[in-house]
JSON list of C-alpha atoms in Angstrom, two decimals:
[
{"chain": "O", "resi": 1, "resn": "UNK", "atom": "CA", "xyz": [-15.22, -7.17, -8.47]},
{"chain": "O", "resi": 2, "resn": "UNK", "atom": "CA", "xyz": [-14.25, -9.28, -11.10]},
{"chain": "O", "resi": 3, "resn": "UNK", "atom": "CA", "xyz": [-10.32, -10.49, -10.90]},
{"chain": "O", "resi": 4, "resn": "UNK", "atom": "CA", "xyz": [-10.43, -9.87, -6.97]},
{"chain": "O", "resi": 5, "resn": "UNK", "atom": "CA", "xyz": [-10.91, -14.02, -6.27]},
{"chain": "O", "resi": 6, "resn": "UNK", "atom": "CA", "xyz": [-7.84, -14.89, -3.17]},
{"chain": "O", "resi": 7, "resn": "UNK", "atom": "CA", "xyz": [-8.08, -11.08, -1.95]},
{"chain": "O", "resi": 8, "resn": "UNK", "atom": "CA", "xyz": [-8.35, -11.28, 1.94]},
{"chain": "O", "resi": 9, "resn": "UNK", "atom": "CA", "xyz": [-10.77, -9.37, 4.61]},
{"chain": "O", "resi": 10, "resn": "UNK", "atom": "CA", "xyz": [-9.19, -6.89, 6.68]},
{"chain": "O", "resi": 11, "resn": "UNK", "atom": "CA", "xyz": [-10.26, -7.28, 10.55]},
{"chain": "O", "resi": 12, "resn": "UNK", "atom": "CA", "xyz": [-8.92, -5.61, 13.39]},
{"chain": "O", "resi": 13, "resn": "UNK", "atom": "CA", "xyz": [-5.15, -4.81, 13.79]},
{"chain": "O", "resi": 14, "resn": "UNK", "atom": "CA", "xyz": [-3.12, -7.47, 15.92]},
{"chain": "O", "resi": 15, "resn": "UNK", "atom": "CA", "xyz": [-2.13, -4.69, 18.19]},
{"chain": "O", "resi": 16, "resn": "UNK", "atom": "CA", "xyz": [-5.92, -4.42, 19.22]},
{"chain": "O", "resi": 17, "resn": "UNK", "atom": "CA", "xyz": [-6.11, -0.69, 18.68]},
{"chain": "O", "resi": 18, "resn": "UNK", "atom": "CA", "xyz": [-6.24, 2.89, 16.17]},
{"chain": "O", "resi": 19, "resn": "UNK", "atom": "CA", "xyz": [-3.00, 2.84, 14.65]},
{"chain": "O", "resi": 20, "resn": "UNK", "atom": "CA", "xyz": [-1.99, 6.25, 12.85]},
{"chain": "O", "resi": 21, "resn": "UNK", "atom": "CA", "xyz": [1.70, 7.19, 12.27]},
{"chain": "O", "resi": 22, "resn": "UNK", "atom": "CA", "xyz": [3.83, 7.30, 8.80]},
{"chain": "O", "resi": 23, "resn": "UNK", "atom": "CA", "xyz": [4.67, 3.74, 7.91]},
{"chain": "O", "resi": 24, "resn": "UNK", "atom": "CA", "xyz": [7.18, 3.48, 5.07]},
{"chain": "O", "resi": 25, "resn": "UNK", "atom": "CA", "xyz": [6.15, 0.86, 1.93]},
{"chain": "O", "resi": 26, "resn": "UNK", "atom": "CA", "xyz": [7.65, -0.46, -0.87]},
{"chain": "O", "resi": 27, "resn": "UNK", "atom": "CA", "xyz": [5.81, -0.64, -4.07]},
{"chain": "O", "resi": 28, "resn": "UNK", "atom": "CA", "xyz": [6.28, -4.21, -6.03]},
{"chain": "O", "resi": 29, "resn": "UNK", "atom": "CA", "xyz": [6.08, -4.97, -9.68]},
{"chain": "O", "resi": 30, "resn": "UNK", "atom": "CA", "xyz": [2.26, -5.34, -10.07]},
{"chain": "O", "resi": 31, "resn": "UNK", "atom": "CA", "xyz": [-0.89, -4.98, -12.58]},
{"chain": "O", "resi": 32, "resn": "UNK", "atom": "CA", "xyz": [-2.53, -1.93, -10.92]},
{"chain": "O", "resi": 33, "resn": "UNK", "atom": "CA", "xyz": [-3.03, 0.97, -12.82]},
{"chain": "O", "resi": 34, "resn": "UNK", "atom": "CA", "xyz": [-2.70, 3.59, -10.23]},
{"chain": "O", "resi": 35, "resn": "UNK", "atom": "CA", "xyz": [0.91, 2.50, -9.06]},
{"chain": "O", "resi": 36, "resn": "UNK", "atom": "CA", "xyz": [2.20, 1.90, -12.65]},
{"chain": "O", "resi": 37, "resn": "UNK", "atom": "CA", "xyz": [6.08, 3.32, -12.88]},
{"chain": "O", "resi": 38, "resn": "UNK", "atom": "CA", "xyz": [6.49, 3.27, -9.12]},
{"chain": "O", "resi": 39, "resn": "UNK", "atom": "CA", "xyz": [7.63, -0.47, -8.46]},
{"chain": "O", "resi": 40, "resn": "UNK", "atom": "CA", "xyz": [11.02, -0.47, -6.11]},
{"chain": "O", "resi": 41, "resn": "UNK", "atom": "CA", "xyz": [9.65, 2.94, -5.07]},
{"chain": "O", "resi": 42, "resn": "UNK", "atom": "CA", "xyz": [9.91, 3.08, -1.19]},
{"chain": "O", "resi": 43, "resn": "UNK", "atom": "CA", "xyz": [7.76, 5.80, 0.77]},
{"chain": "O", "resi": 44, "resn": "UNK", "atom": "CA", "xyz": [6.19, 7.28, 3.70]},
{"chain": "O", "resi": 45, "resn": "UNK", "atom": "CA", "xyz": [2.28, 6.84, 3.87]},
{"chain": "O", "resi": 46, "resn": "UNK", "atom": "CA", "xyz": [0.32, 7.64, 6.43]},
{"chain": "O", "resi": 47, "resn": "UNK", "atom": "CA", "xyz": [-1.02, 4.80, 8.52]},
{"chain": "O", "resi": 48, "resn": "UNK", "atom": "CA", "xyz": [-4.82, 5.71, 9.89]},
{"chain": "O", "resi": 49, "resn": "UNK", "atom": "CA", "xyz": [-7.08, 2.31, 10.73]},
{"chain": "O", "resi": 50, "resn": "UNK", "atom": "CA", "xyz": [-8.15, -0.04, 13.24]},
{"chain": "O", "resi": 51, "resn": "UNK", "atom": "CA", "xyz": [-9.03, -3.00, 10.89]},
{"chain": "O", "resi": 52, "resn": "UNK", "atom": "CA", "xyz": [-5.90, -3.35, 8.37]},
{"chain": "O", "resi": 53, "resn": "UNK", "atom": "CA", "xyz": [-4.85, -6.57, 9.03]},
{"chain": "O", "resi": 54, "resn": "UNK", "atom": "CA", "xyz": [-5.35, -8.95, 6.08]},
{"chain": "O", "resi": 55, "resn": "UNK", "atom": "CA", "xyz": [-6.77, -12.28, 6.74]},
{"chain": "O", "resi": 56, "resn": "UNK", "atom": "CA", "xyz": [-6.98, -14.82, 3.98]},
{"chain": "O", "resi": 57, "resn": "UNK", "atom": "CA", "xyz": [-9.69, -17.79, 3.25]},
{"chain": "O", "resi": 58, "resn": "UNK", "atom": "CA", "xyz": [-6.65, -19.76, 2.35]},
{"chain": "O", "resi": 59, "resn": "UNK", "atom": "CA", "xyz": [-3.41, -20.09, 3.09]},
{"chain": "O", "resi": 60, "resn": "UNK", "atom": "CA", "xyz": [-2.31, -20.52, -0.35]},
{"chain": "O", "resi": 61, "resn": "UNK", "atom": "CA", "xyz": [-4.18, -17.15, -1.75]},
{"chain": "O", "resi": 62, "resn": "UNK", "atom": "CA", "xyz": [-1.36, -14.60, -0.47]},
{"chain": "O", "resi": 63, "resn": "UNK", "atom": "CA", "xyz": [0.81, -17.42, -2.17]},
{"chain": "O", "resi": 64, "resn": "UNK", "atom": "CA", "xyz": [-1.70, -16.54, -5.43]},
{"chain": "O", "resi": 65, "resn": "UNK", "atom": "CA", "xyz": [-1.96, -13.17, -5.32]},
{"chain": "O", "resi": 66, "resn": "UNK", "atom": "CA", "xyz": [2.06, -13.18, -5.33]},
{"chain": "O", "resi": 67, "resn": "UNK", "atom": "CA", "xyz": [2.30, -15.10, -8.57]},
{"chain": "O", "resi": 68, "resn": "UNK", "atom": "CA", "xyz": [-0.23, -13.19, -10.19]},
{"chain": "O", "resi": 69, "resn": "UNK", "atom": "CA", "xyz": [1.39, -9.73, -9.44]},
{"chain": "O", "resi": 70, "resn": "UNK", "atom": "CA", "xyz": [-1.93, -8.79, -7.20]},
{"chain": "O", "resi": 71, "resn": "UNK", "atom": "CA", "xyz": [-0.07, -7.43, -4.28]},
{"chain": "O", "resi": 72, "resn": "UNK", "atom": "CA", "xyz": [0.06, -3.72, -4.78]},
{"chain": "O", "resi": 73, "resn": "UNK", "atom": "CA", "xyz": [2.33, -2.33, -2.14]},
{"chain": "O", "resi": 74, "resn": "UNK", "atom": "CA", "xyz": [3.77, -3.79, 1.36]},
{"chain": "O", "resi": 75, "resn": "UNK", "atom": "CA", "xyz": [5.45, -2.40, 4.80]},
{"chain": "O", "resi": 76, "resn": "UNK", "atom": "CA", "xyz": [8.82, -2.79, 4.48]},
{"chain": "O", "resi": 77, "resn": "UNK", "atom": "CA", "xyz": [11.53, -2.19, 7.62]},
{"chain": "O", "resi": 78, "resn": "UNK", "atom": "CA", "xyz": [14.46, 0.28, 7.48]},
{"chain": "O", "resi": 79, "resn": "UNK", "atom": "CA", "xyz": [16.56, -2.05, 5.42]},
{"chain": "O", "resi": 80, "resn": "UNK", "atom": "CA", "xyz": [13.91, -2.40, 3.18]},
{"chain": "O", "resi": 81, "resn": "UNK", "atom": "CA", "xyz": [12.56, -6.31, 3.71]},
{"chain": "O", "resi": 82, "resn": "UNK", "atom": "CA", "xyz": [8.99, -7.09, 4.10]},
{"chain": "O", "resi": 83, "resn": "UNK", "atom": "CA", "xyz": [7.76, -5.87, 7.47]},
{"chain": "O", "resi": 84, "resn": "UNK", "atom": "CA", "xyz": [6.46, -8.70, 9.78]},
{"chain": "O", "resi": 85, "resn": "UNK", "atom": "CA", "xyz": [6.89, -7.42, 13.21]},
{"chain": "O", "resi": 86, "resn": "UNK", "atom": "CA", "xyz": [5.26, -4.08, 14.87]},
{"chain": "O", "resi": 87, "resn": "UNK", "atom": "CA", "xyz": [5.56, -1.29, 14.65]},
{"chain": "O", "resi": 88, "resn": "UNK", "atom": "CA", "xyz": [7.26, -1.78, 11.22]},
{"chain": "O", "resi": 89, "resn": "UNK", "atom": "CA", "xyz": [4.07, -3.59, 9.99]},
{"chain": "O", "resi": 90, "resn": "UNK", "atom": "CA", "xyz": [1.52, -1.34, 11.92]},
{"chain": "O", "resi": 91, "resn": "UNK", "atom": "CA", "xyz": [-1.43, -3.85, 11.37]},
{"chain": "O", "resi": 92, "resn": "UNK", "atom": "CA", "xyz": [0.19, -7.41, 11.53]},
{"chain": "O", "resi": 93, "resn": "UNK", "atom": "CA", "xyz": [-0.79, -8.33, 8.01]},
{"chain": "O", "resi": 94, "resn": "UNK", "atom": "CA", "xyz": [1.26, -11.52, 6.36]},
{"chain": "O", "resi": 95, "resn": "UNK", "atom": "CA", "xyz": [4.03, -10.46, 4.40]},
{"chain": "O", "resi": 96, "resn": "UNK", "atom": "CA", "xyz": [3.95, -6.85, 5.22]},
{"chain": "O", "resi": 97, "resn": "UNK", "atom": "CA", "xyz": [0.95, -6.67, 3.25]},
{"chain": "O", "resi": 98, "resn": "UNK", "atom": "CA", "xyz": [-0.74, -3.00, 2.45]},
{"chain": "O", "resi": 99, "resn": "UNK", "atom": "CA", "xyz": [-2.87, -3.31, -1.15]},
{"chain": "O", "resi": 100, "resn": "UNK", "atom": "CA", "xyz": [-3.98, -5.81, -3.70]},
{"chain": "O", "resi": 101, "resn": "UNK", "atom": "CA", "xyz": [-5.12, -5.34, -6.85]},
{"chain": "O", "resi": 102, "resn": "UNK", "atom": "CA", "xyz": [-7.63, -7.05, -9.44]},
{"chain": "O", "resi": 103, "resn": "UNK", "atom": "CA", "xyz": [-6.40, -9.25, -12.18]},
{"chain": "O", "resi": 104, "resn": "UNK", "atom": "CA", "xyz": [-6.31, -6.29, -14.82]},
{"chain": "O", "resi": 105, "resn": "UNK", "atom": "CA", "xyz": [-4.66, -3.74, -12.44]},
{"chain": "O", "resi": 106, "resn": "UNK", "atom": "CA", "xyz": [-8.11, -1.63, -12.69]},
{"chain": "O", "resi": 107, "resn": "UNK", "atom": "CA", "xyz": [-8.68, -1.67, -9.35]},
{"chain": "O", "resi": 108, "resn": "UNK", "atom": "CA", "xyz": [-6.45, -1.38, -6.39]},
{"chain": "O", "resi": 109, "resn": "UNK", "atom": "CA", "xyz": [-7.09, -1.36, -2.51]},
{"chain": "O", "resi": 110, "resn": "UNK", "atom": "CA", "xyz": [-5.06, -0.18, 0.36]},
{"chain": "O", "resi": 111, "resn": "UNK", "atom": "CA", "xyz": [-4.95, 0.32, 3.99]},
{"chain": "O", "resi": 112, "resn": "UNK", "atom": "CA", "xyz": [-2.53, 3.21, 4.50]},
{"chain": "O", "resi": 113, "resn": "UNK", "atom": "CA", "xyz": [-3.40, 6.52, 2.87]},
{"chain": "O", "resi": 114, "resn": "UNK", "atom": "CA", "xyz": [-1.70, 7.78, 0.01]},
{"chain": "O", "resi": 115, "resn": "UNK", "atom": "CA", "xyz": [-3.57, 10.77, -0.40]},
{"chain": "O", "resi": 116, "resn": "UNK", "atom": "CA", "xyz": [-2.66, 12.08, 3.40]},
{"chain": "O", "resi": 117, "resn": "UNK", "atom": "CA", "xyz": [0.87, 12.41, 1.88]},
{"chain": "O", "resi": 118, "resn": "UNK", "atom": "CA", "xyz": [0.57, 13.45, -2.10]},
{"chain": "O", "resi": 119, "resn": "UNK", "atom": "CA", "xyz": [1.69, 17.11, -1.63]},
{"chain": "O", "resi": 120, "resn": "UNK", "atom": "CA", "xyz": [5.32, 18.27, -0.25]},
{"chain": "O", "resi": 121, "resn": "UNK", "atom": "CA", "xyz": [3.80, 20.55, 2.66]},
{"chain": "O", "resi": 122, "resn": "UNK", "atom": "CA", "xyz": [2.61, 17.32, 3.87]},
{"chain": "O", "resi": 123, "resn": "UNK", "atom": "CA", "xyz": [5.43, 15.98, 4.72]},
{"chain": "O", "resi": 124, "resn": "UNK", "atom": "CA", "xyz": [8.14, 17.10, 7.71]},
{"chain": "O", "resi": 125, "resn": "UNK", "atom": "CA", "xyz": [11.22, 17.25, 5.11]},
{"chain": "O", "resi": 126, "resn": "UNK", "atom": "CA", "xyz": [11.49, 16.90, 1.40]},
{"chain": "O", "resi": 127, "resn": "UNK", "atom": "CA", "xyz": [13.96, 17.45, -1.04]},
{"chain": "O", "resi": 128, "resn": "UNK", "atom": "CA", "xyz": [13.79, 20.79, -3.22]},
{"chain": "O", "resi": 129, "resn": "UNK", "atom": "CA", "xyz": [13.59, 19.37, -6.33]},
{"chain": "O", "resi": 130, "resn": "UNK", "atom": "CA", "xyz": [10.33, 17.79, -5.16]},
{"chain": "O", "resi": 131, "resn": "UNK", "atom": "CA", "xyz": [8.12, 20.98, -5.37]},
{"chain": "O", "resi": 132, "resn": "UNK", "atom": "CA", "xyz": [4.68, 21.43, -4.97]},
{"chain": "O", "resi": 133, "resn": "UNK", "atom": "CA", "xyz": [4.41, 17.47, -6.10]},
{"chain": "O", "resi": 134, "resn": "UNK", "atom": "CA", "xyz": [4.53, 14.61, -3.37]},
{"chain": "O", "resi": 135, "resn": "UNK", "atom": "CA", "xyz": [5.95, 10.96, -5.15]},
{"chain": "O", "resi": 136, "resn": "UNK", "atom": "CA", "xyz": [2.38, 9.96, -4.01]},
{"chain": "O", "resi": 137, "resn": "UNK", "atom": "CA", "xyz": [1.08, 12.42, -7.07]},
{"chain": "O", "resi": 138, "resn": "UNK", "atom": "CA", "xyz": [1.71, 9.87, -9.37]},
{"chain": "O", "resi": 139, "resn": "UNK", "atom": "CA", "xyz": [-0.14, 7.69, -8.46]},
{"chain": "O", "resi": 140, "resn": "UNK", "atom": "CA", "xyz": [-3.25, 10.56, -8.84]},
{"chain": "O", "resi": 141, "resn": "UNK", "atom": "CA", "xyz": [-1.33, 11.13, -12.20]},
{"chain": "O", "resi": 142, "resn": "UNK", "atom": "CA", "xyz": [-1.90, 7.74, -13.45]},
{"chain": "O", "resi": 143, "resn": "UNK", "atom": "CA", "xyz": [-5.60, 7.78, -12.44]},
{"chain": "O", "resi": 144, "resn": "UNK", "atom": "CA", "xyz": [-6.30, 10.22, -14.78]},
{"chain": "O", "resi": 145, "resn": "UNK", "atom": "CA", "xyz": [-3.52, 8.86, -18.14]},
{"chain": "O", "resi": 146, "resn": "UNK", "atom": "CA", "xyz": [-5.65, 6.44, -17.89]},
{"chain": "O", "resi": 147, "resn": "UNK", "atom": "CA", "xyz": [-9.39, 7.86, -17.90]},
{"chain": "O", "resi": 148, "resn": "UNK", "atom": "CA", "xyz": [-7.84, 9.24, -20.52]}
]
């Protein structure tokens, strides 16, 4: 995939077992297309794999991947800091880390599932105003602005 140079494998969660809960993430400032207008957003996903922890080459590529606005979304505690203890951080990835994306923001990878939550009736509570629409929706939303 061209512009995915630094992204990491993902091998087997630290916790040595099938982890599947809601995690909450926060969405950074990045180039991917799908999360575009979300960044600061912070929201339950559902958390479904054994192998989600991100392992790097290097140790300077999650330091990369960081300056190039690459990483796409991250576990984040209650108070909203990157998650880097369990259960917070489900996997045990550096940083919190949940999704990179290429260079041009085209394409976008990610451990948790997004699409598990992108209707209301999916989750336990929401809000009224919500509607039929999850926040994950957008992301679905911006998939298609920009097929066009």
């Amino acid at each position: 995939i061209p512009g995915a140079d630094h992204w990491p494998r993902f091998v087997q969660n630290l916790s040595e077992q099938f982890e599947a809960r809601l995690s909450l993430v926060e969405v950074p400032e990045s180039a991917s297309v799908l999360l575009q207008g979300m960044a600061g957003s912070r929201l339950l996903i559902a958390t479904s794999h054994g192998e989600g922890r991100a392992q790097f080459a290097a140790d300077a590529d999650l330091d990369q991947l960081r300056a190039d606005r690459r990483l796409a979304l991250r576990y984040v505690d209650n108070a909203g800091r990157p998650a880097t203890q369990y259960p917070a951080n489900p996997n045990g990835s550096p940083a919190g880390l949940a999704g990179v994306c290429s260079a041009d923001g085209r394409v976008t990878i990610m451990m948790p599932h997004p699409e598990r939550v992108s209707r209301s009736v999916q989750h336990s509570w929401c809000p009224p105003e919500w509607g039929a629409d999850g926040p994950w929706m957008r992301m679905f939303y911006n998939a298609r602005k920009w097929v066009g």
